[in-house]
Structures are given as C-alpha cells and as structure tokens.
PDB file of C-alpha atoms in Angstrom:
ATOM      1  CA  MET A   1       0.000   0.000   0.000  1.00  0.00           C
ATOM      2  CA  MET A   2       1.109   3.528  -0.793  1.00  0.00           C
ATOM      3  CA  PHE A   3      -1.225   5.196   1.701  1.00  0.00           C
ATOM      4  CA  SER A   4      -1.496   4.579   5.437  1.00  0.00           C
ATOM      5  CA  LYS A   5      -2.784   6.239   8.586  1.00  0.00           C
ATOM      6  CA  LEU A   6      -0.433   8.364  10.636  1.00  0.00           C
ATOM      7  CA  GLU A   7       0.497   6.677  13.910  1.00  0.00           C
ATOM      8  CA  SER A   8       0.387  10.039  15.693  1.00  0.00           C
ATOM      9  CA  ASP A   9      -3.028  10.955  14.229  1.00  0.00           C
ATOM     10  CA  PRO A  10      -5.077   8.099  12.695  1.00  0.00           C
ATOM     11  CA  SER A  11      -7.504  10.621  11.158  1.00  0.00           C
ATOM     12  CA  GLN A  12      -4.693  11.767   8.835  1.00  0.00           C
ATOM     13  CA  LEU A  13      -2.942   9.895   6.022  1.00  0.00           C
ATOM     14  CA  GLU A  14       0.558   9.742   4.700  1.00  0.00           C
ATOM     15  CA  CYS A  15       1.896   8.403   1.423  1.00  0.00           C
ATOM     16  CA  THR A  16       5.067   6.328   1.296  1.00  0.00           C
ATOM     17  CA  VAL A  17       6.758   6.232  -2.117  1.00  0.00           C
ATOM     18  CA  PRO A  18       9.447   3.536  -2.645  1.00  0.00           C
ATOM     19  CA  LEU A  19      12.510   4.940  -4.383  1.00  0.00           C
ATOM     20  CA  GLY A  20      14.540   1.736  -4.560  1.00  0.00           C
ATOM     21  CA  LEU A  21      17.505   0.428  -2.600  1.00  0.00           C
ATOM     22  CA  GLY A  22      15.377   0.386   0.537  1.00  0.00           C
ATOM     23  CA  GLN A  23      14.718   4.095   0.413  1.00  0.00           C
ATOM     24  CA  ASN A  24      11.253   5.634   0.803  1.00  0.00           C
ATOM     25  CA  HIS A  25       9.906   9.125   0.413  1.00  0.00           C
ATOM     26  CA  LYS A  26       7.123  10.125   2.805  1.00  0.00           C
ATOM     27  CA  LEU A  27       4.480  12.663   1.838  1.00  0.00           C
ATOM     28  CA  SER A  28       1.706  14.154   3.944  1.00  0.00           C
ATOM     29  CA  VAL A  29      -1.792  13.953   2.514  1.00  0.00           C
ATOM     30  CA  GLN A  30      -4.543  16.566   2.397  1.00  0.00           C
ATOM     31  CA  ILE A  31      -8.025  15.695   1.127  1.00  0.00           C
ATOM     32  CA  SER A  32     -10.240  18.254  -0.579  1.00  0.00           C
ATOM     33  CA  GLY A  33     -13.179  18.257  -2.960  1.00  0.00           C
ATOM     34  CA  CYS A  34     -16.776  19.310  -3.449  1.00  0.00           C
ATOM     35  CA  ARG A  35     -18.157  20.796  -0.222  1.00  0.00           C
ATOM     36  CA  ASN A  36     -21.805  20.818  -1.251  1.00  0.00           C
ATOM     37  CA  PRO A  37     -23.678  18.585   1.267  1.00  0.00           C
ATOM     38  CA  LEU A  38     -26.334  17.842  -1.363  1.00  0.00           C
ATOM     39  CA  CYS A  39     -23.848  16.538  -3.908  1.00  0.00           C
ATOM     40  CA  ASP A  40     -23.027  12.819  -4.025  1.00  0.00           C
ATOM     41  CA  CYS A  41     -20.189  13.130  -6.528  1.00  0.00           C
ATOM     42  CA  GLN A  42     -17.533  10.446  -6.191  1.00  0.00           C
ATOM     43  CA  GLU A  43     -14.461  12.593  -6.722  1.00  0.00           C
ATOM     44  CA  ILE A  44     -11.818  14.062  -4.432  1.00  0.00           C
ATOM     45  CA  GLN A  45      -8.460  15.756  -4.752  1.00  0.00           C
ATOM     46  CA  VAL A  46      -5.503  14.299  -2.883  1.00  0.00           C
ATOM     47  CA  GLU A  47      -2.755  16.858  -2.362  1.00  0.00           C
ATOM     48  CA  LEU A  48       0.673  15.436  -1.573  1.00  0.00           C
ATOM     49  CA  LEU A  49       3.101  17.594   0.384  1.00  0.00           C
ATOM     50  CA  SER A  50       6.662  17.198   1.586  1.00  0.00           C
ATOM     51  CA  ASP A  51       9.084  19.498   3.371  1.00  0.00           C
ATOM     52  CA  SER A  52      11.889  18.154   1.183  1.00  0.00           C
ATOM     53  CA  LEU A  53      10.186  19.153  -2.074  1.00  0.00           C
ATOM     54  CA  PRO A  54      10.446  22.687  -3.462  1.00  0.00           C
ATOM     55  CA  SER A  55       7.267  24.732  -3.027  1.00  0.00           C
ATOM     56  CA  ASP A  56       6.811  24.859  -6.809  1.00  0.00           C
ATOM     57  CA  GLU A  57       6.628  21.047  -7.029  1.00  0.00           C
ATOM     58  CA  LYS A  58       3.096  20.573  -5.797  1.00  0.00           C
ATOM     59  CA  MET A  59       1.332  17.282  -6.566  1.00  0.00           C
ATOM     60  CA  VAL A  60      -2.423  16.749  -6.724  1.00  0.00           C
ATOM     61  CA  LEU A  61      -4.125  13.451  -7.536  1.00  0.00           C
ATOM     62  CA  ASN A  62      -7.664  13.666  -8.940  1.00  0.00           C
ATOM     63  CA  VAL A  63      -9.402  10.515  -7.730  1.00  0.00           C
ATOM     64  CA  ASP A  64     -12.638   9.253  -9.297  1.00  0.00           C
ATOM     65  CA  PHE A  65     -14.148   6.437  -7.193  1.00  0.00           C
ATOM     66  CA  THR A  66     -16.879   5.699  -9.742  1.00  0.00           C
ATOM     67  CA  LYS A  67     -14.379   4.782 -12.452  1.00  0.00           C
ATOM     68  CA  ARG A  68     -11.537   3.960 -10.084  1.00  0.00           C
ATOM     69  CA  GLU A  69      -9.304   6.259 -12.046  1.00  0.00           C
ATOM     70  CA  VAL A  70      -6.544   8.593 -10.935  1.00  0.00           C
ATOM     71  CA  SER A  71      -5.090  11.481 -12.860  1.00  0.00           C
ATOM     72  CA  ALA A  72      -2.350  13.808 -11.685  1.00  0.00           C
ATOM     73  CA  GLU A  73      -1.605  17.492 -11.809  1.00  0.00           C
ATOM     74  CA  ARG A  74       2.086  18.197 -11.429  1.00  0.00           C
ATOM     75  CA  ILE A  75       3.794  21.503 -10.915  1.00  0.00           C
ATOM     76  CA  GLY A  76       7.557  21.202 -11.304  1.00  0.00           C
ATOM     77  CA  ASN A  77       9.687  18.326 -12.530  1.00  0.00           C
ATOM     78  CA  ASN A  78       9.137  15.647  -9.893  1.00  0.00           C
ATOM     79  CA  ASP A  79       8.538  12.061 -11.027  1.00  0.00           C
ATOM     80  CA  LEU A  80       6.707  10.738  -7.980  1.00  0.00           C
ATOM     81  CA  CYS A  81       3.126  10.941  -9.307  1.00  0.00           C
ATOM     82  CA  PRO A  82       3.427   8.093 -11.855  1.00  0.00           C
ATOM     83  CA  ILE A  83       5.017   5.880  -9.179  1.00  0.00           C
ATOM     84  CA  ILE A  84       2.127   6.570  -6.795  1.00  0.00           C
ATOM     85  CA  ILE A  85      -0.614   6.071  -9.389  1.00  0.00           C
ATOM     86  CA  HIS A  86       0.771   2.783 -10.701  1.00  0.00           C
ATOM     87  CA  GLY A  87       1.623   1.544  -7.217  1.00  0.00           C
ATOM     88  CA  MET A  88      -1.876   1.938  -5.720  1.00  0.00           C
ATOM     89  CA  ASP A  89      -3.626  -1.302  -4.791  1.00  0.00           C
ATOM     90  CA  SER A  90      -7.092  -2.229  -3.494  1.00  0.00           C
ATOM     91  CA  GLY A  91      -6.062  -1.364   0.054  1.00  0.00           C
ATOM     92  CA  ASP A  92      -5.168   2.168  -1.036  1.00  0.00           C
ATOM     93  CA  TRP A  93      -8.524   2.579  -2.746  1.00  0.00           C
ATOM     94  CA  GLU A  94     -10.424   1.391   0.328  1.00  0.00           C
ATOM     95  CA  LEU A  95      -8.472   3.725   2.621  1.00  0.00           C
ATOM     96  CA  LEU A  96      -8.938   6.739   0.344  1.00  0.00           C
ATOM     97  CA  GLU A  97     -12.639   5.956  -0.003  1.00  0.00           C
ATOM     98  CA  ARG A  98     -13.037   5.931   3.779  1.00  0.00           C
ATOM     99  CA  GLN A  99     -11.288   9.308   3.955  1.00  0.00           C
ATOM    100  CA  TYR A 100     -13.589  10.559   1.201  1.00  0.00           C
ATOM    101  CA  PHE A 101     -16.664   9.631   3.256  1.00  0.00           C
ATOM    102  CA  ILE A 102     -15.173  11.247   6.361  1.00  0.00           C
ATOM    103  CA  PHE A 103     -14.482  14.431   4.375  1.00  0.00           C
ATOM    104  CA  LYS A 104     -18.002  14.580   2.925  1.00  0.00           C
ATOM    105  CA  ALA A 105     -19.665  13.725   6.249  1.00  0.00           C
ATOM    106  CA  SER A 106     -17.677  16.415   8.058  1.00  0.00           C
ATOM    107  CA  ASN A 107     -18.744  19.008   5.487  1.00  0.00           C
ATOM    108  CA  THR A 108     -22.368  17.952   5.907  1.00  0.00           C
ATOM    109  CA  VAL A 109     -22.313  18.117   9.707  1.00  0.00           C
ATOM    110  CA  HIS A 110     -20.731  21.588   9.737  1.00  0.00           C
ATOM    111  CA  ALA A 111     -22.814  23.066   6.901  1.00  0.00           C
ATOM    112  CA  ASP A 112     -25.586  25.610   7.443  1.00  0.00           C
ATOM    113  CA  LEU A 113     -28.327  23.163   6.503  1.00  0.00           C
ATOM    114  CA  ASP A 114     -31.121  25.725   6.605  1.00  0.00           C
ATOM    115  CA  LYS A 115     -29.544  27.591   3.678  1.00  0.00           C
ATOM    116  CA  LEU A 116     -29.548  24.570   1.371  1.00  0.00           C
ATOM    117  CA  GLU A 117     -31.944  24.269  -1.568  1.00  0.00           C
ATOM    118  CA  PRO A 118     -32.472  20.549  -2.236  1.00  0.00           C
ATOM    119  CA  VAL A 119     -34.633  19.156  -5.029  1.00  0.00           C
ATOM    120  CA  PHE A 120     -37.675  16.934  -4.389  1.00  0.00           C
ATOM    121  CA  PRO A 121     -39.807  14.698  -6.662  1.00  0.00           C
ATOM    122  CA  ILE A 122     -42.843  16.972  -6.365  1.00  0.00           C
ATOM    123  CA  TYR A 123     -45.087  14.906  -8.627  1.00  0.00           C
ATOM    124  CA  ASP A 124     -44.692  11.830  -6.393  1.00  0.00           C
ATOM    125  CA  VAL A 125     -44.979  13.825  -3.176  1.00  0.00           C
ATOM    126  CA  GLU A 126     -48.169  15.638  -4.190  1.00  0.00           C
ATOM    127  CA  LYS A 127     -49.875  12.717  -5.909  1.00  0.00           C
ATOM    128  CA  ASN A 128     -48.640   9.699  -3.975  1.00  0.00           C
ATOM    129  CA  SER A 129     -47.452  11.237  -0.672  1.00  0.00           C
ATOM    130  CA  ILE A 130     -44.205   9.255  -0.826  1.00  0.00           C
ATOM    131  CA  LEU A 131     -41.896   9.437   2.153  1.00  0.00           C
ATOM    132  CA  ILE A 132     -38.519  11.145   1.735  1.00  0.00           C
ATOM    133  CA  GLY A 133     -35.520   9.906   3.705  1.00  0.00           C
ATOM    134  CA  TYR A 134     -33.252  12.428   5.373  1.00  0.00           C
ATOM    135  CA  GLU A 135     -30.253  10.668   3.832  1.00  0.00           C
ATOM    136  CA  GLU A 136     -31.844  10.971   0.388  1.00  0.00           C
ATOM    137  CA  VAL A 137     -31.418  14.731   0.722  1.00  0.00           C
ATOM    138  CA  LEU A 138     -28.096  14.600   2.601  1.00  0.00           C
ATOM    139  CA  PRO A 139     -26.347  11.477   1.258  1.00  0.00           C
ATOM    140  CA  PHE A 140     -23.328  11.809   3.564  1.00  0.00           C
ATOM    141  CA  HIS A 141     -25.072  12.693   6.799  1.00  0.00           C
ATOM    142  CA  PRO A 142     -24.057  10.183   9.496  1.00  0.00           C
ATOM    143  CA  ILE A 143     -26.576   7.370   9.686  1.00  0.00           C
ATOM    144  CA  ILE A 144     -28.486   6.653  12.892  1.00  0.00           C
ATOM    145  CA  SER A 145     -26.828   3.667  14.569  1.00  0.00           C
ATOM    146  CA  PHE A 146     -27.599   2.114  17.939  1.00  0.00           C
ATOM    147  CA  SER A 147     -27.314  -1.110  19.897  1.00  0.00           C
ATOM    148  CA  VAL A 148     -29.729  -3.256  21.851  1.00  0.00           C
ATOM    149  CA  GLY A 149     -27.593  -5.476  24.029  1.00  0.00           C
ATOM    150  CA  ASP A 150     -24.893  -6.897  21.777  1.00  0.00           C
ATOM    151  CA  ILE A 151     -26.917  -6.392  18.590  1.00  0.00           C
ATOM    152  CA  ARG A 152     -26.224  -3.378  16.415  1.00  0.00           C
ATOM    153  CA  TYR A 153     -28.920  -1.712  14.314  1.00  0.00           C
ATOM    154  CA  PHE A 154     -29.223   1.082  11.783  1.00  0.00           C
ATOM    155  CA  ALA A 155     -32.232   3.326  11.216  1.00  0.00           C
ATOM    156  CA  ARG A 156     -33.321   5.595   8.376  1.00  0.00           C
ATOM    157  CA  ASP A 157     -35.643   8.468   9.226  1.00  0.00           C
ATOM    158  CA  LEU A 158     -38.268   9.215   6.572  1.00  0.00           C
ATOM    159  CA  TYR A 159     -40.749  12.078   6.452  1.00  0.00           C
ATOM    160  CA  CYS A 160     -43.978  13.066   4.759  1.00  0.00           C
ATOM    161  CA  VAL A 161     -43.469  16.525   3.250  1.00  0.00           C
ATOM    162  CA  ASN A 162     -46.803  16.795   1.426  1.00  0.00           C
ATOM    163  CA  ARG A 163     -48.065  20.335   2.035  1.00  0.00           C
ATOM    164  CA  HIS A 164     -51.580  19.151   2.859  1.00  0.00           C
ATOM    165  CA  CYS A 165     -50.444  16.653   5.486  1.00  0.00           C
ATOM    166  CA  HIS A 166     -49.400  17.669   8.996  1.00  0.00           C
ATOM    167  CA  CYS A 167     -49.049  14.284  10.615  1.00  0.00           C
ATOM    168  CA  ASN A 168     -46.017  15.258  12.765  1.00  0.00           C
ATOM    169  CA  GLN A 169     -44.555  11.799  12.344  1.00  0.00           C
ATOM    170  CA  VAL A 170     -41.165  10.357  11.557  1.00  0.00           C
ATOM    171  CA  HIS A 171     -41.129   6.926   9.946  1.00  0.00           C
ATOM    172  CA  LEU A 172     -38.200   4.811  11.108  1.00  0.00           C
ATOM    173  CA  SER A 173     -36.961   2.073   8.794  1.00  0.00           C
ATOM    174  CA  ILE A 174     -34.838  -0.220  10.947  1.00  0.00           C
ATOM    175  CA  CYS A 175     -32.402  -2.934   9.925  1.00  0.00           C
ATOM    176  CA  LEU A 176     -29.946  -5.218  11.654  1.00  0.00           C
ATOM    177  CA  ASP A 177     -26.201  -4.819  11.077  1.00  0.00           C
ATOM    178  CA  ASP A 178     -25.994  -8.276   9.580  1.00  0.00           C
ATOM    179  CA  GLU A 179     -25.126  -9.376   6.042  1.00  0.00           C
ATOM    180  CA  SER A 180     -27.970 -11.911   6.149  1.00  0.00           C
ATOM    181  CA  TRP A 181     -30.517  -9.068   6.490  1.00  0.00           C
ATOM    182  CA  ASP A 182     -32.288  -8.512   3.168  1.00  0.00           C
ATOM    183  CA  MET A 183     -34.223  -5.238   2.913  1.00  0.00           C
ATOM    184  CA  ASP A 184     -36.708  -6.788   0.470  1.00  0.00           C
ATOM    185  CA  ARG A 185     -37.371  -9.811   2.650  1.00  0.00           C
ATOM    186  CA  ASP A 186     -36.770  -8.430   6.144  1.00  0.00           C
ATOM    187  CA  GLY A 187     -38.045  -5.139   7.439  1.00  0.00           C
ATOM    188  CA  LEU A 188     -39.216  -3.141  10.419  1.00  0.00           C
ATOM    189  CA  LEU A 189     -40.997   0.171   9.921  1.00  0.00           C
ATOM    190  CA  ALA A 190     -42.339   2.186  12.840  1.00  0.00           C
ATOM    191  CA  ALA A 191     -44.101   5.556  12.865  1.00  0.00           C
ATOM    192  CA  LEU A 192     -43.190   7.804  15.792  1.00  0.00           C
ATOM    193  CA  ASN A 193     -45.402  10.760  16.693  1.00  0.00           C
ATOM    194  CA  LEU A 194     -43.086  13.702  17.341  1.00  0.00           C
ATOM    195  CA  LYS A 195     -45.594  15.416  19.637  1.00  0.00           C
ATOM    196  CA  THR A 196     -46.687  12.555  21.873  1.00  0.00           C
ATOM    197  CA  GLY A 197     -43.665  10.249  21.588  1.00  0.00           C
ATOM    198  CA  LYS A 198     -45.994   7.313  20.914  1.00  0.00           C
ATOM    199  CA  TYR A 199     -45.265   4.906  18.072  1.00  0.00           C
ATOM    200  CA  ASN A 200     -46.966   2.201  16.087  1.00  0.00           C
ATOM    201  CA  VAL A 201     -45.472  -0.612  14.020  1.00  0.00           C
ATOM    202  CA  GLU A 202     -46.343  -0.271  10.331  1.00  0.00           C
ATOM    203  CA  GLU A 203     -44.404  -3.287   9.070  1.00  0.00           C
ATOM    204  CA  GLN A 204     -42.530  -6.155  10.653  1.00  0.00           C
ATOM    205  CA  LYS A 205     -41.518  -9.075   8.475  1.00  0.00           C
ATOM    206  CA  GLY A 206     -38.820 -11.667   7.918  1.00  0.00           C
ATOM    207  CA  LEU A 207     -35.959 -11.548  10.430  1.00  0.00           C
ATOM    208  CA  ALA A 208     -37.534  -8.439  11.954  1.00  0.00           C
ATOM    209  CA  ARG A 209     -40.372 -10.499  13.430  1.00  0.00           C
ATOM    210  CA  GLY A 210     -38.200 -11.422  16.390  1.00  0.00           C
ATOM    211  CA  VAL A 211     -37.186  -7.824  17.124  1.00  0.00           C
ATOM    212  CA  LYS A 212     -38.578  -6.242  20.295  1.00  0.00           C
ATOM    213  CA  THR A 213     -39.818  -2.969  18.861  1.00  0.00           C
ATOM    214  CA  ARG A 214     -40.200  -1.168  22.175  1.00  0.00           C
ATOM    215  CA  GLU A 215     -36.542  -1.687  23.088  1.00  0.00           C
ATOM    216  CA  VAL A 216     -35.480  -0.708  19.576  1.00  0.00           C
ATOM    217  CA  VAL A 217     -37.468   2.551  19.529  1.00  0.00           C
ATOM    218  CA  GLN A 218     -36.220   3.476  23.005  1.00  0.00           C
ATOM    219  CA  SER A 219     -32.639   2.855  21.868  1.00  0.00           C
ATOM    220  CA  ILE A 220     -33.154   5.023  18.783  1.00  0.00           C
ATOM    221  CA  LEU A 221     -34.325   7.914  20.977  1.00  0.00           C
ATOM    222  CA  GLN A 222     -31.203   7.506  23.090  1.00  0.00           C
ATOM    223  CA  ALA A 223     -29.070   7.716  19.962  1.00  0.00           C
ATOM    224  CA  ILE A 224     -30.980  10.700  18.552  1.00  0.00           C
ATOM    225  CA  PRO A 225     -33.368  12.700  20.785  1.00  0.00           C
ATOM    226  CA  ILE A 226     -36.932  13.261  19.637  1.00  0.00           C
ATOM    227  CA  GLU A 227     -36.168  17.018  19.606  1.00  0.00           C
ATOM    228  CA  GLU A 228     -33.549  16.443  16.907  1.00  0.00           C
ATOM    229  CA  LEU A 229     -35.942  14.301  14.873  1.00  0.00           C
ATOM    230  CA  ASN A 230     -38.506  17.096  15.125  1.00  0.00           C
ATOM    231  CA  LYS A 231     -35.905  19.596  13.847  1.00  0.00           C
ATOM    232  CA  ARG A 232     -35.277  17.329  10.878  1.00  0.00           C
ATOM    233  CA  TYR A 233     -39.010  17.058  10.234  1.00  0.00           C
ATOM    234  CA  GLN A 234     -39.443  20.850  10.263  1.00  0.00           C
ATOM    235  CA  ARG A 235     -36.340  21.323   8.105  1.00  0.00           C
ATOM    236  CA  MET A 236     -37.516  18.792   5.531  1.00  0.00           C
ATOM    237  CA  ARG A 237     -40.869  20.542   5.244  1.00  0.00           C
ATOM    238  CA  ARG A 238     -39.228  23.963   4.840  1.00  0.00           C
ATOM    239  CA  TRP A 239     -36.909  22.563   2.185  1.00  0.00           C
ATOM    240  CA  TYR A 240     -39.812  21.048   0.311  1.00  0.00           C
ATOM    241  CA  GLN A 241     -41.952  24.185   0.484  1.00  0.00           C
ATOM    242  CA  SER A 242     -39.017  26.251  -0.782  1.00  0.00           C
ATOM    243  CA  HIS A 243     -38.484  23.879  -3.717  1.00  0.00           C
ATOM    244  CA  PHE A 244     -42.225  23.831  -4.407  1.00  0.00           C
ATOM    245  CA  ASP A 245     -42.284  27.636  -4.581  1.00  0.00           C
ATOM    246  CA  ARG A 246     -39.244  27.781  -6.876  1.00  0.00           C
ATOM    247  CA  ILE A 247     -40.652  25.640  -9.661  1.00  0.00           C
ATOM    248  CA  GLN A 248     -44.151  27.024 -10.123  1.00  0.00           C
ATOM    249  CA  VAL A 249     -44.679  27.828 -13.803  1.00  0.00           C
ATOM    250  CA  GLN A 250     -47.894  29.616 -14.858  1.00  0.00           C
ATOM    251  CA  GLY A 251     -49.920  27.870 -12.205  1.00  0.00           C
ATOM    252  CA  ARG A 252     -48.665  24.358 -13.035  1.00  0.00           C
ATOM    253  CA  LEU A 253     -45.946  22.354 -11.348  1.00  0.00           C
ATOM    254  CA  ILE A 254     -43.336  20.500 -13.321  1.00  0.00           C
ATOM    255  CA  ASP A 255     -41.304  17.812 -11.663  1.00  0.00           C
ATOM    256  CA  VAL A 256     -37.802  18.791 -12.752  1.00  0.00           C
ATOM    257  CA  VAL A 257     -36.441  15.390 -11.865  1.00  0.00           C
ATOM    258  CA  ARG A 258     -38.960  13.124 -13.599  1.00  0.00           C
ATOM    259  CA  GLY A 259     -40.192  15.563 -16.227  1.00  0.00           C
ATOM    260  CA  LYS A 260     -43.813  14.723 -15.426  1.00  0.00           C
ATOM    261  CA  PRO A 261     -46.621  17.221 -14.908  1.00  0.00           C
ATOM    262  CA  ALA A 262     -47.913  17.337 -11.371  1.00  0.00           C
ATOM    263  CA  LEU A 263     -51.421  17.913 -10.173  1.00  0.00           C
ATOM    264  CA  SER A 264     -52.836  21.380 -10.696  1.00  0.00           C
ATOM    265  CA  LEU A 265     -52.381  23.207  -7.416  1.00  0.00           C
ATOM    266  CA  VAL A 266     -53.903  26.573  -8.284  1.00  0.00           C
ATOM    267  CA  PRO A 267     -57.074  27.553  -6.416  1.00  0.00           C
ATOM    268  CA  GLU A 268     -60.125  27.757  -8.648  1.00  0.00           C
ATOM    269  CA  ASP A 269     -60.605  31.456  -7.966  1.00  0.00           C
ATOM    270  CA  VAL A 270     -57.090  32.372  -9.178  1.00  0.00           C
ATOM    271  CA  SER A 271     -56.804  33.566 -12.756  1.00  0.00           C
ATOM    272  CA  VAL A 272     -54.029  31.790 -14.673  1.00  0.00           C
ATOM    273  CA  PRO A 273     -52.888  32.883 -18.155  1.00  0.00           C
ATOM    274  CA  SER A 274     -54.114  30.339 -20.685  1.00  0.00           C
ATOM    275  CA  VAL A 275     -51.670  28.369 -22.783  1.00  0.00           C
ATOM    276  CA  GLY A 276     -52.645  27.431 -26.342  1.00  0.00           C
ATOM    277  CA  ARG A 277     -52.293  23.890 -27.624  1.00  0.00           C
ATOM    278  CA  ASN A 278     -49.567  24.931 -30.050  1.00  0.00           C
ATOM    279  CA  ASP A 279     -47.826  27.344 -27.689  1.00  0.00           C
ATOM    280  CA  PRO A 280     -44.465  26.396 -26.160  1.00  0.00           C
ATOM    281  CA  CYS A 281     -45.017  24.318 -23.028  1.00  0.00           C
ATOM    282  CA  PRO A 282     -44.534  26.417 -19.882  1.00  0.00           C
ATOM    283  CA  CYS A 283     -42.333  23.697 -18.384  1.00  0.00           C
ATOM    284  CA  GLY A 284     -39.517  24.794 -20.655  1.00  0.00           C
ATOM    285  CA  SER A 285     -39.113  21.492 -22.495  1.00  0.00           C
ATOM    286  CA  GLY A 286     -39.182  23.219 -25.883  1.00  0.00           C
ATOM    287  CA  LYS A 287     -42.109  21.079 -27.055  1.00  0.00           C
ATOM    288  CA  LYS A 288     -45.579  22.292 -27.916  1.00  0.00           C
ATOM    289  CA  TYR A 289     -47.971  22.336 -24.978  1.00  0.00           C
ATOM    290  CA  LYS A 290     -50.242  19.696 -26.570  1.00  0.00           C
ATOM    291  CA  LYS A 291     -47.318  17.276 -26.952  1.00  0.00           C
ATOM    292  CA  CYS A 292     -45.910  17.819 -23.490  1.00  0.00           C
ATOM    293  CA  CYS A 293     -48.002  18.676 -20.430  1.00  0.00           C
ATOM    294  CA  LEU A 294     -51.526  19.197 -21.794  1.00  0.00           C
ATOM    295  CA  ASN A 295     -52.494  15.594 -21.160  1.00  0.00           C
TER     296      ASN A 295
END
C-alpha cells in the first residue's frame, strides 16, 4: 500500500513512495473536494506535500471512485506521481474511499443546513405522498446507529413533506447490522409521533419479526433525541416548500427530476394565463404544450 494512517493521528494519512535500494519518500496527505452537502459526486483531490520538495513542485491526484481512475496534476519536474498512481492497490482505494466519506460527512455536519436548496420529486410527493428519507437529501449525513444489548442496528428516518399533510410523524426504517438481512425480505418500519412520543409498528416481516420494537425505539431515541428528529421534520418541510415555490410555472408544477406534470395546485378562484395547444409548453421542455403537459 502507498497510503497509510499516521500513527500520531489516525484521522490523517501519509503516502510512502518507494525509491529503490530500501529508500522511501514520505508525503503528507490533504483531502479536498466538493463541499456541497447535497452533492453525491464520487471525486476528491488528494494533495501530496513534503518538506523536502520545493514549493513549486506541488502534486495533486484527482481521484474518481466511480471509475476507479486517478489522474495527476504536477507543478515542477518531480517524477513521484506516476510511481504513486501505478503503485496503488485495493487497500489504497479502500483507505482513500473511507477518507472521502469522512471528508463529505464532516462538510455535511458543519454546513448551514437551513440555507440549502435541495430538489424533491414533487409529482410523487403531491400525488402519492411518498416518504422522503433524510439521507436521500443529505447522502453523507451520518446514519443513525444504535445497539440493543450486543446487537447493532441502523435506522433511516423518513418524512412526509406533502403540504396538505401535517401528521407530525417520523417513519423509522430499521435494519440489523448483519449481512444476512435482506431489505426486500426483512423489514421493520415504525411511525413515531413527534408530539406525543408514541409509536406504532407499520411493518414487521422476515428476520424483523423477532425484534422487540419497544426496546429498539427506546434505543433510537437515546441515539438521537426526539427534539432532533422534530428539527429534521421541520427542516424537511421547509426545504420542500421552498423547492415547491421555486418551480411554479404559470400555475402548473413540473417535476424537474422526472419531467412529469404534477397535479394542478392553483385555487379555482385564481386567474391563470391560458396556454394554447400549439404554444411552447410552460415547463420549458421546448415542445408544444399539446405534446408535453396538456395531457
């Protein structure tokens, strides 16, 4: 492996480059990349630094985890980058990927979440009242984890953001930290009322049938207080309302993700400019209205 954790600070990495004849060159590592908490891009920049290298010989590796590709930007005449790139093995990739998740999670935790403008599938929310998971909006936010005795669990918190629903509930999808757990076959879903603290089991199947739901829900609330879940619920609804307001077009809503027309949400007593069959569709698709959103 080229990369390893520093003994003095395991949260930091160093890169050891073999130069031959038993000699190695050690470089400190700095991770940087996209700081947008809403973005799930799989790219980071790995900057390699050394006190023994001139300041004009800076090395940056551009790492793409999706393609498992590395490209280099070199300033100066050093020849270390090709050695590093060709010397990386699976262990290096796994270590860098863990650092990538730590970097993205740290940015998410320290971001001003209330200033974000996430996108929602409005058509599905308004028509089908689908639940939206907090991690669907913030893909690198630390997951809820907890233990009951010696058994470790994970939980996803999902919310109804439909503007006409004010259920004040968080839906908790719970799974066991076990490779044998299959989310299609096994499942535990509980709805927790954020005002009363009471819950009801909505689904319990497969391996989840033996789970004591009361102990599990109590353990979740020890891992994340109900006040924090309520903050997430309120934040999700504000995010959704903000997105809803941003994409209104001549009284109709267009789902920018799916490209489908949503239900008409304009009160009957509000006058909306008419759109002719052969006029450009107000959704901005470039098609005629009759061939796009009329039907």
